[in-house]
Amino acid sequence: MTIHRLTATSEALKVIEMLKNEYGELVFNQSGGCCDGTAPMCYEKKDFHVPSRNIKMGEVGGCEFFIDKDQFEYFRYSQIVLDVKEEKAAFGNSFSLEIDEGYQFITRSRIFSDEENKLLAEQEK
């Protein structure tokens, strides 16, 4: 049994595919807050420099997903689920690519069970 730190809903994967068809390779980054906020942001890979303090959580829809080091510590024992919601009111209010398409990526999380944490520790050795 493989434990994944990161997964995505089918709805999020559909939006990712739509964006990839329009923009090409994408990358996700979830900042630690303040000016950048804490929502996952989707960028064209060629236009985004991943901060050196960020950690790769995994990939969704063939796109790398990075998270701030402090955020990773907070979510260390949780699985992050990338989801999407319709967000017509936010048009032009973010640098994330999906906003102008009427969507906003969000993350949900769930805490791993003790068994999943053991398996994850074995996987990451």
PDB file of C-alpha atoms in Angstrom, residues 33-115:
ATOM      1  CA  GLY A  33       0.975  33.104   4.233  1.00  0.00           C
ATOM      2  CA  CYS A  34       1.293  36.857   4.664  1.00  0.00           C
ATOM      3  CA  CYS A  35       1.559  38.607   1.298  1.00  0.00           C
ATOM      4  CA  ASP A  36       1.322  35.378  -0.710  1.00  0.00           C
ATOM      5  CA  GLY A  37      -1.615  33.938   1.236  1.00  0.00           C
ATOM      6  CA  THR A  38      -1.964  30.231   1.916  1.00  0.00           C
ATOM      7  CA  ALA A  39      -4.072  29.105  -1.060  1.00  0.00           C
ATOM      8  CA  PRO A  40      -2.376  26.866  -3.616  1.00  0.00           C
ATOM      9  CA  MET A  41      -1.299  28.904  -6.615  1.00  0.00           C
ATOM     10  CA  CYS A  42      -0.977  27.521 -10.146  1.00  0.00           C
ATOM     11  CA  TYR A  43       1.622  29.044 -12.477  1.00  0.00           C
ATOM     12  CA  GLU A  44       3.160  28.369 -15.844  1.00  0.00           C
ATOM     13  CA  LYS A  45       6.265  26.382 -14.987  1.00  0.00           C
ATOM     14  CA  LYS A  46       8.475  28.549 -17.187  1.00  0.00           C
ATOM     15  CA  ASP A  47       7.345  31.710 -15.363  1.00  0.00           C
ATOM     16  CA  PHE A  48       7.749  30.606 -11.741  1.00  0.00           C
ATOM     17  CA  HIS A  49      10.876  30.232  -9.655  1.00  0.00           C
ATOM     18  CA  VAL A  50      10.248  27.886  -6.723  1.00  0.00           C
ATOM     19  CA  PRO A  51      11.613  29.435  -3.510  1.00  0.00           C
ATOM     20  CA  SER A  52      14.591  27.462  -2.167  1.00  0.00           C
ATOM     21  CA  ARG A  53      12.907  26.985   1.223  1.00  0.00           C
ATOM     22  CA  ASN A  54       9.947  25.160  -0.330  1.00  0.00           C
ATOM     23  CA  ILE A  55       9.512  21.391  -0.277  1.00  0.00           C
ATOM     24  CA  LYS A  56       8.117  19.255  -3.072  1.00  0.00           C
ATOM     25  CA  MET A  57       5.010  17.487  -1.709  1.00  0.00           C
ATOM     26  CA  GLY A  58       4.452  15.459  -4.850  1.00  0.00           C
ATOM     27  CA  GLU A  59       2.703  15.790  -8.178  1.00  0.00           C
ATOM     28  CA  VAL A  60      -0.926  16.198  -9.208  1.00  0.00           C
ATOM     29  CA  GLY A  61      -2.065  15.847 -12.800  1.00  0.00           C
ATOM     30  CA  GLY A  62       1.571  15.675 -13.896  1.00  0.00           C
ATOM     31  CA  CYS A  63       2.406  18.992 -12.169  1.00  0.00           C
ATOM     32  CA  GLU A  64       4.860  19.449  -9.325  1.00  0.00           C
ATOM     33  CA  PHE A  65       3.348  20.773  -6.092  1.00  0.00           C
ATOM     34  CA  PHE A  66       5.560  22.681  -3.647  1.00  0.00           C
ATOM     35  CA  ILE A  67       4.774  23.886  -0.153  1.00  0.00           C
ATOM     36  CA  ASP A  68       6.490  26.297   2.198  1.00  0.00           C
ATOM     37  CA  LYS A  69       8.809  24.566   4.695  1.00  0.00           C
ATOM     38  CA  ASP A  70       6.813  25.829   7.694  1.00  0.00           C
ATOM     39  CA  GLN A  71       3.550  24.758   6.074  1.00  0.00           C
ATOM     40  CA  PHE A  72       5.060  21.307   5.487  1.00  0.00           C
ATOM     41  CA  GLU A  73       5.844  20.985   9.190  1.00  0.00           C
ATOM     42  CA  TYR A  74       2.241  21.853   9.970  1.00  0.00           C
ATOM     43  CA  PHE A  75       0.937  19.262   7.463  1.00  0.00           C
ATOM     44  CA  ARG A  76       3.630  16.626   8.096  1.00  0.00           C
ATOM     45  CA  TYR A  77       1.101  14.130   9.484  1.00  0.00           C
ATOM     46  CA  SER A  78      -1.673  14.975   7.036  1.00  0.00           C
ATOM     47  CA  GLN A  79      -2.626  14.210   3.494  1.00  0.00           C
ATOM     48  CA  ILE A  80      -3.285  17.290   1.365  1.00  0.00           C
ATOM     49  CA  VAL A  81      -6.130  17.054  -1.126  1.00  0.00           C
ATOM     50  CA  LEU A  82      -6.099  19.602  -3.940  1.00  0.00           C
ATOM     51  CA  ASP A  83      -9.640  20.595  -4.826  1.00  0.00           C
ATOM     52  CA  VAL A  84     -11.274  23.378  -6.817  1.00  0.00           C
ATOM     53  CA  LYS A  85     -14.364  25.516  -6.422  1.00  0.00           C
ATOM     54  CA  GLU A  86     -16.155  27.836  -8.796  1.00  0.00           C
ATOM     55  CA  GLU A  87     -15.187  31.415  -8.003  1.00  0.00           C
ATOM     56  CA  LYS A  88     -16.660  33.884 -10.466  1.00  0.00           C
ATOM     57  CA  ALA A  89     -16.229  36.888  -8.153  1.00  0.00           C
ATOM     58  CA  ALA A  90     -12.437  36.589  -7.927  1.00  0.00           C
ATOM     59  CA  PHE A  91     -11.782  37.273 -11.637  1.00  0.00           C
ATOM     60  CA  GLY A  92      -8.410  39.018 -11.960  1.00  0.00           C
ATOM     61  CA  ASN A  93      -7.865  38.979  -8.197  1.00  0.00           C
ATOM     62  CA  SER A  94      -4.979  36.511  -8.139  1.00  0.00           C
ATOM     63  CA  PHE A  95      -1.883  35.505 -10.081  1.00  0.00           C
ATOM     64  CA  SER A  96      -3.054  31.873 -10.068  1.00  0.00           C
ATOM     65  CA  LEU A  97      -4.030  30.796 -13.586  1.00  0.00           C
ATOM     66  CA  GLU A  98      -7.414  29.237 -12.786  1.00  0.00           C
ATOM     67  CA  ILE A  99      -8.920  32.466 -11.402  1.00  0.00           C
ATOM     68  CA  ASP A 100      -9.565  34.001 -14.816  1.00  0.00           C
ATOM     69  CA  GLU A 101     -11.344  30.757 -15.805  1.00  0.00           C
ATOM     70  CA  GLY A 102     -13.801  31.178 -12.908  1.00  0.00           C
ATOM     71  CA  TYR A 103     -12.220  28.682 -10.488  1.00  0.00           C
ATOM     72  CA  GLN A 104     -10.054  28.706  -7.387  1.00  0.00           C
ATOM     73  CA  PHE A 105      -7.830  25.867  -6.216  1.00  0.00           C
ATOM     74  CA  ILE A 106      -8.137  25.060  -2.528  1.00  0.00           C
ATOM     75  CA  THR A 107      -6.556  22.472  -0.279  1.00  0.00           C
ATOM     76  CA  ARG A 108      -8.227  20.247   2.225  1.00  0.00           C
ATOM     77  CA  SER A 109      -6.416  17.948   4.580  1.00  0.00           C
ATOM     78  CA  ARG A 110      -6.944  14.884   6.684  1.00  0.00           C
ATOM     79  CA  ILE A 111      -4.725  13.473   9.403  1.00  0.00           C
ATOM     80  CA  PHE A 112      -3.021  10.177   8.607  1.00  0.00           C
ATOM     81  CA  SER A 113      -3.883   7.199  10.774  1.00  0.00           C
ATOM     82  CA  ASP A 114      -1.146   5.655  12.934  1.00  0.00           C
ATOM     83  CA  GLU A 115      -0.850   2.824  10.420  1.00  0.00           C
TER      84      GLU A 115
END
